[in-house]
XYZ file of C-alpha atoms in Angstrom:
443
model
C -2.328 -18.042 -226.888
C 0.537 -16.415 -224.756
C 3.358 -19.028 -224.226
C 4.127 -19.637 -220.604
C 8.107 -19.839 -219.757
C 10.168 -20.379 -216.855
C 11.483 -16.898 -215.196
C 15.139 -18.429 -216.526
C 13.999 -17.947 -220.277
C 13.079 -14.174 -219.801
C 15.587 -11.794 -221.475
C 16.810 -8.117 -220.517
C 13.773 -7.821 -217.989
C 12.517 -9.262 -214.952
C 9.154 -11.037 -214.901
C 6.898 -11.267 -211.662
C 4.100 -13.844 -211.669
C 1.394 -12.686 -208.869
C -1.710 -13.778 -207.342
C -4.777 -11.995 -207.482
C -4.904 -8.651 -205.731
C -0.966 -8.741 -204.373
C 0.277 -6.280 -207.294
C 0.311 -2.735 -205.705
C -2.174 -0.406 -206.911
C -2.167 -2.440 -210.292
C -6.340 -3.180 -209.395
C -7.294 0.625 -208.575
C -10.422 1.674 -210.556
C -10.124 3.327 -213.822
C -11.466 6.568 -212.211
C -8.557 7.017 -210.248
C -6.794 7.827 -213.591
C -5.640 10.732 -214.434
C -7.477 12.745 -217.612
C -4.994 11.774 -219.589
C -0.852 10.843 -219.173
C 0.982 13.660 -217.590
C 3.312 15.778 -219.637
C 6.586 14.034 -219.874
C 5.448 10.457 -219.123
C 4.936 8.051 -221.466
C 1.863 6.218 -222.981
C 1.432 2.852 -223.902
C 1.334 3.449 -227.658
C 1.003 -0.047 -229.532
C -0.107 -3.495 -228.322
C 0.844 -6.774 -230.691
C -0.293 -9.751 -228.928
C -2.002 -12.055 -231.480
C 0.502 -13.264 -234.074
C -1.349 -15.673 -236.553
C -0.480 -19.401 -235.609
C 1.518 -19.954 -232.438
C 2.247 -16.172 -230.931
C 5.563 -15.211 -232.040
C 7.080 -11.851 -232.735
C 4.388 -9.896 -230.176
C 5.382 -6.759 -228.308
C 4.431 -3.496 -226.312
C 5.314 -0.555 -227.375
C 5.889 3.027 -225.374
C 5.915 6.211 -226.831
C 7.434 9.028 -224.732
C 10.354 11.856 -224.341
C 13.624 10.296 -225.563
C 16.134 9.901 -223.011
C 13.319 9.157 -220.201
C 14.506 6.871 -217.842
C 12.211 3.981 -217.098
C 13.787 3.057 -213.567
C 10.561 2.737 -211.338
C 8.004 1.847 -214.281
C 6.237 -1.794 -214.831
C 3.774 -3.270 -216.783
C 0.834 -5.337 -215.283
C -1.077 -7.441 -217.348
C -4.745 -8.426 -216.287
C -6.991 -11.033 -217.797
C -10.867 -10.353 -218.861
C -12.121 -10.755 -215.397
C -9.822 -7.886 -214.200
C -7.059 -10.534 -212.406
C -3.474 -9.362 -212.627
C -1.311 -12.353 -214.460
C 1.822 -10.660 -215.043
C 4.069 -7.769 -213.855
C 7.249 -6.692 -216.185
C 9.497 -4.519 -214.455
C 11.116 -1.761 -216.918
C 14.811 -0.575 -217.330
C 17.093 1.789 -219.954
C 15.751 4.544 -221.290
C 13.574 5.646 -224.305
C 15.345 5.994 -227.233
C 16.207 8.967 -229.675
C 13.001 7.811 -231.956
C 10.866 8.336 -228.814
C 9.606 4.313 -229.345
C 10.418 1.865 -226.701
C 9.510 -1.811 -227.638
C 9.451 -4.658 -225.122
C 9.638 -7.506 -227.767
C 8.698 -11.002 -227.289
C 11.572 -12.243 -229.066
C 14.407 -11.133 -231.424
C 12.272 -11.071 -234.724
C 10.938 -7.917 -233.610
C 12.451 -4.592 -235.469
C 13.059 -1.772 -233.390
C 13.233 -3.298 -230.148
C 14.640 -2.019 -227.069
C 14.186 -5.134 -224.843
C 13.170 -8.938 -224.932
C 10.969 -10.377 -222.658
C 8.553 -13.406 -223.304
C 6.048 -11.868 -221.114
C 5.116 -9.484 -223.512
C 3.072 -11.630 -225.338
C -0.281 -10.823 -223.916
C -3.588 -12.575 -223.487
C -5.425 -12.771 -227.149
C -9.173 -11.973 -227.447
C -9.758 -10.015 -223.929
C -7.797 -7.801 -221.444
C -6.166 -5.057 -220.172
C -2.709 -3.856 -219.615
C -1.583 -0.912 -217.199
C 1.673 1.007 -217.004
C 3.012 2.246 -213.435
C 5.617 3.915 -211.898
C 6.378 3.012 -208.060
C 2.902 1.729 -207.932
C 0.736 4.732 -209.636
C -0.906 4.151 -212.795
C 0.375 6.021 -215.469
C -1.632 4.563 -218.484
C -4.003 1.962 -219.283
C -5.812 0.443 -221.926
C -8.426 -2.712 -222.107
C -9.044 -4.543 -224.977
C -11.991 -6.704 -226.376
C -14.867 -7.379 -224.074
C -13.473 -8.128 -220.334
C -16.004 -8.323 -218.056
C -13.840 -6.154 -215.428
C -11.795 -3.982 -217.943
C -8.676 -2.042 -215.943
C -8.241 0.722 -218.856
C -9.258 3.889 -219.391
C -13.248 4.686 -220.418
C -14.812 1.859 -222.798
C -12.194 -0.738 -223.958
C -10.624 -0.577 -227.510
C -11.808 -3.236 -230.123
C -9.865 -6.280 -229.908
C -7.576 -7.455 -232.864
C -7.377 -10.298 -235.226
C -4.705 -12.607 -235.550
C -1.681 -10.695 -237.603
C -2.976 -7.037 -236.406
C -1.969 -4.756 -233.959
C -3.640 -2.128 -231.500
C -2.537 1.082 -231.992
C -3.179 4.879 -230.789
C -4.293 6.948 -233.749
C -3.251 9.659 -233.995
C 0.440 8.553 -232.862
C 0.495 8.927 -229.091
C -3.086 10.533 -228.682
C -4.352 9.724 -224.998
C -7.746 11.119 -224.485
C -8.443 8.577 -221.533
C -11.028 6.693 -223.857
C -9.490 3.490 -224.833
C -12.165 3.038 -227.798
C -11.457 6.647 -229.227
C -7.776 6.333 -229.063
C -7.147 2.962 -230.359
C -7.617 1.293 -233.647
C -6.684 -1.878 -235.235
C -3.962 -1.581 -237.766
C -1.008 -3.264 -239.185
C 2.175 -3.609 -236.540
C 4.666 -0.811 -236.685
C 6.908 -1.344 -233.735
C 9.338 1.433 -233.236
C 7.738 3.634 -235.414
C 4.454 5.729 -235.893
C 0.904 4.775 -235.954
C -1.288 5.521 -238.658
C -2.424 9.241 -238.617
C 0.789 10.231 -236.735
C 4.139 11.152 -237.904
C 5.973 7.784 -239.462
C 3.016 6.375 -241.127
C 1.485 3.047 -240.598
C -0.858 2.243 -243.221
C -2.751 5.679 -243.497
C -2.406 7.381 -246.262
C -2.346 4.140 -248.459
C -5.235 4.716 -251.189
C -7.060 1.573 -251.676
C -9.239 1.922 -254.830
C -12.647 -0.362 -255.398
C -13.191 -0.065 -259.054
C -16.903 0.440 -260.143
C -16.372 1.749 -263.770
C -16.894 -1.694 -265.433
C -20.661 -2.457 -263.866
C -19.060 -4.350 -260.651
C -22.977 -3.514 -259.348
C -24.960 -4.944 -262.158
C -28.127 -7.375 -261.935
C -27.646 -9.336 -258.635
C -24.020 -8.112 -257.862
C -23.344 -5.261 -255.837
C -19.590 -5.661 -255.051
C -19.773 -2.017 -253.774
C -17.982 -0.520 -250.525
C -21.416 0.805 -249.714
C -23.054 -2.122 -250.587
C -21.787 -5.930 -250.394
C -18.411 -4.838 -249.985
C -19.260 -2.705 -246.906
C -17.790 -4.925 -243.979
C -14.614 -5.684 -246.549
C -13.934 -1.907 -246.781
C -14.900 -1.235 -243.037
C -11.962 -3.873 -242.015
C -9.432 -2.175 -244.684
C -10.443 0.985 -242.848
C -9.953 -0.339 -239.688
C -6.375 -1.231 -240.810
C -5.669 2.627 -241.376
C -6.369 2.545 -245.228
C -8.276 5.058 -246.788
C -10.966 3.562 -249.200
C -12.934 4.618 -251.750
C -14.451 3.849 -255.321
C -13.500 4.813 -258.681
C -16.779 6.190 -260.303
C -17.461 7.409 -264.239
C -16.857 4.996 -267.256
C -12.866 4.443 -267.671
C -9.600 4.137 -265.362
C -7.156 6.808 -266.022
C -3.556 7.613 -265.006
C -5.223 10.437 -263.158
C -7.501 7.952 -261.420
C -4.443 5.922 -260.156
C -2.246 8.816 -259.307
C -1.283 8.109 -255.613
C -3.045 4.803 -255.083
C -1.559 2.062 -253.511
C -3.994 -0.782 -254.579
C -6.963 -0.908 -257.049
C -9.349 -3.973 -256.759
C -11.564 -4.644 -259.207
C -14.287 -7.161 -258.383
C -16.146 -9.224 -261.077
C -16.254 -6.375 -264.034
C -18.792 -6.771 -266.303
C -17.694 -4.548 -268.917
C -14.228 -4.720 -271.229
C -11.302 -2.412 -270.551
C -9.982 -0.197 -273.200
C -6.595 0.060 -274.842
C -5.953 2.900 -273.008
C -7.196 1.643 -269.643
C -5.092 -1.402 -269.691
C -2.080 1.071 -270.532
C -2.854 2.851 -267.339
C -3.234 -0.071 -265.143
C 0.005 -1.901 -266.759
C 1.900 1.342 -266.041
C 0.482 1.778 -262.552
C 1.662 -1.891 -261.397
C 5.335 -1.716 -262.920
C 5.708 1.304 -260.906
C 4.741 -0.078 -257.715
C 0.899 -0.524 -257.374
C -0.659 -3.872 -256.139
C -3.910 -4.875 -258.262
C -6.372 -7.656 -256.955
C -8.089 -9.112 -259.422
C -11.405 -11.024 -258.547
C -13.122 -12.886 -260.896
C -16.312 -15.322 -261.128
C -17.658 -18.423 -263.405
C -18.370 -18.103 -266.903
C -21.688 -16.941 -267.917
C -21.916 -14.659 -265.414
C -23.079 -11.757 -267.429
C -25.015 -9.582 -264.954
C -25.850 -6.903 -267.770
C -26.591 -8.878 -270.825
C -24.104 -7.276 -272.920
C -22.233 -10.421 -273.628
C -19.098 -10.228 -271.451
C -18.390 -11.840 -268.073
C -15.536 -11.356 -265.645
C -13.338 -14.186 -267.398
C -13.405 -12.252 -270.574
C -12.783 -9.071 -269.203
C -9.848 -10.152 -267.139
C -8.576 -12.482 -269.990
C -9.909 -10.662 -273.325
C -12.769 -11.127 -275.927
C -13.449 -14.588 -276.770
C -14.341 -14.230 -280.539
C -17.976 -15.183 -279.806
C -19.671 -13.592 -276.663
C -20.547 -10.913 -277.754
C -20.825 -11.267 -281.513
C -18.760 -8.179 -282.223
C -16.161 -5.898 -280.191
C -14.623 -2.633 -281.739
C -10.776 -2.832 -281.617
C -10.159 -0.879 -278.920
C -11.779 -3.343 -276.446
C -11.281 -6.654 -277.838
C -7.830 -7.238 -276.190
C -9.512 -5.600 -272.762
C -7.036 -6.126 -269.461
C -5.185 -9.200 -270.902
C -4.330 -10.270 -267.658
C -2.782 -13.420 -268.401
C -0.420 -11.753 -270.912
C 0.376 -8.857 -268.908
C 0.694 -10.367 -265.550
C 0.762 -13.813 -265.850
C -2.733 -14.586 -264.442
C -5.909 -15.761 -266.210
C -9.507 -16.511 -265.223
C -9.935 -20.059 -266.375
C -12.538 -19.993 -269.244
C -13.115 -24.116 -267.614
C -16.217 -23.215 -265.563
C -20.041 -22.309 -265.286
C -22.948 -21.593 -263.185
C -23.416 -25.094 -262.302
C -20.157 -25.670 -260.488
C -20.033 -27.194 -256.701
C -18.873 -25.054 -253.983
C -15.446 -25.433 -252.863
C -13.218 -24.959 -249.817
C -9.940 -23.785 -251.198
C -6.934 -24.498 -248.820
C -3.124 -23.024 -248.598
C -1.065 -24.915 -251.211
C 2.352 -23.448 -249.820
C 3.490 -21.099 -247.367
C 3.314 -16.946 -248.025
C 2.410 -13.831 -246.050
C -1.004 -14.090 -247.523
C -1.964 -16.969 -245.756
C -0.784 -15.636 -242.580
C -3.797 -16.874 -240.435
C -5.761 -18.439 -243.302
C -7.021 -22.171 -242.930
C -9.578 -22.454 -245.642
C -11.885 -19.874 -247.999
C -15.028 -20.662 -249.784
C -15.539 -20.524 -253.514
C -19.357 -20.356 -254.258
C -19.253 -20.991 -257.800
C -16.440 -19.447 -259.240
C -13.786 -20.337 -261.544
C -9.854 -21.121 -260.861
C -7.073 -19.499 -262.028
C -4.644 -20.317 -264.747
C -0.800 -19.398 -263.358
C 0.979 -19.040 -266.610
C 3.514 -16.831 -264.529
C 3.506 -16.333 -260.726
C 2.659 -18.514 -257.398
C -0.342 -20.755 -256.920
C -1.227 -20.209 -253.372
C -4.570 -21.623 -252.770
C -6.451 -24.214 -254.285
C -8.538 -28.042 -254.409
C -8.883 -30.761 -256.470
C -6.065 -29.665 -258.590
C -6.765 -26.590 -259.240
C -5.731 -22.913 -258.034
C -8.148 -20.548 -256.640
C -5.877 -17.740 -255.206
C -2.316 -16.637 -257.271
C 0.168 -13.921 -257.167
C 2.777 -12.461 -259.147
C 5.609 -9.732 -259.110
C 5.374 -7.254 -262.133
C 7.962 -4.736 -262.485
C 8.068 -3.297 -258.950
C 4.339 -3.942 -258.514
C 2.280 -7.045 -257.632
C -1.034 -8.809 -258.725
C -3.327 -11.405 -256.739
C -6.245 -13.163 -258.640
C -9.228 -14.607 -256.439
C -11.550 -16.926 -258.475
C -14.712 -15.787 -256.828
C -16.354 -12.603 -255.875
C -18.919 -14.105 -253.297
C -16.076 -14.946 -251.040
C -16.172 -11.406 -249.833
C -19.399 -10.312 -249.653
C -21.876 -9.534 -246.819
C -25.493 -9.605 -247.231
C -25.966 -5.901 -247.125
C -26.454 -4.177 -250.293
C -26.592 -0.627 -251.420
C -30.209 0.117 -251.755
C -30.906 -0.509 -248.361
C -32.032 -4.227 -248.723
C -30.443 -7.542 -247.391
C -29.398 -10.766 -248.952
C -29.416 -14.234 -248.262
C -25.720 -15.194 -248.197
C -23.207 -13.062 -245.634
C -19.767 -14.978 -246.581
C -17.410 -12.289 -245.519
C -17.166 -13.825 -241.581
C -17.193 -17.631 -243.155
C -13.849 -19.674 -242.827
C -11.103 -17.395 -243.284
C -12.708 -15.353 -246.005
C -12.176 -12.337 -243.943
C -8.708 -12.773 -242.988
C -7.809 -13.589 -246.779
C -9.379 -10.596 -247.793
C -7.313 -8.109 -245.943
C -4.354 -10.288 -246.515
C -4.484 -10.000 -250.078
C -5.055 -6.373 -249.823
C -1.610 -5.720 -247.458
C 0.255 -7.842 -249.247
C -0.133 -5.828 -252.372
C 0.230 -2.419 -250.592
C 3.702 -3.920 -249.358
C 2.650 -4.001 -245.795
C 3.211 -8.045 -245.331
């Protein structure tokens, strides 16, 4: 929630609190706005207003011509009812970078000024940029009952994400078109524009190992469609790896590879390609499930695919596939063989502090398997068992989670609907997004 501090606590800028209707011109109808910000005028480029836990490090970013004076400019924030609750008076000039960042506190990188009033209301609201009382730019977010933005509101963010113009600085006079949720990038370009953001970072979901066999449908156009959509909302380019094998060519240019409950073994060549990918800076997310979850009746289940052939099921395996991925040997994280389909449903909770756990209170393990941590860090667990663990290997990162159902929605790639929509439960969605962000180097 937005913190409320005295005027004496503000630094660099002046903060004025006004009664409803007492801010000059701030409540003028959105229709009076220019079709887009005039040439030479700054725009509201990025808002980060909902940090995990108690808000800290929030900010408001303007983008405009370097050297432009902000004398006479103000920022007015509105609650969901359209009532002005705060005005910030700007000063100084836009830096050579073209970004002027009003930071809540000194933890924000590339800040131009510090003002606790930069912490806007979570959920829904509006913000306007004015010059001598004239509205220059405006954005409404969430579902305000009386939005003070341009066109329909932009989406709201979850804790830990920012609302940003993509392409960077683009202003079409429609907030729902111009803004999207992404990783916070104070003082640098948003996704799709110069400077980066996460746009261009490829996240691959494997489909070469029958991840959609039987009653599983861990596809980005199926039960993982909400997961894929959420990652795209953060600026990632999400696609599937199809065919029969993962190769170095497959992984070229990718940032993260997600392997959700594989049902067929990896060859020695595939293992080498994945190992090289991680050593060179790639991230791999291994999502396993309980033992005896052989969905295509080939004798393999996901713990065995990740750890290697157990010597009995299937009865025989060619030499090139016996080692499979060898995740416990290569990455220090193994899928426990001590699990079955009769295990209970668990709720895993954080065991330590870690960027992945920002905004994560708990996550569901809907009959999965625990993670054996030979090297690395246990992050979440219950009952003395670990269900999420991570490790840094070479220049890359690896994470393993013990249940494929956690990130599933109830839609399938054949158009049918299932019984369990676990994606919005507990902190499942936040966890899924944060793991990928960490693996991609964005947390």
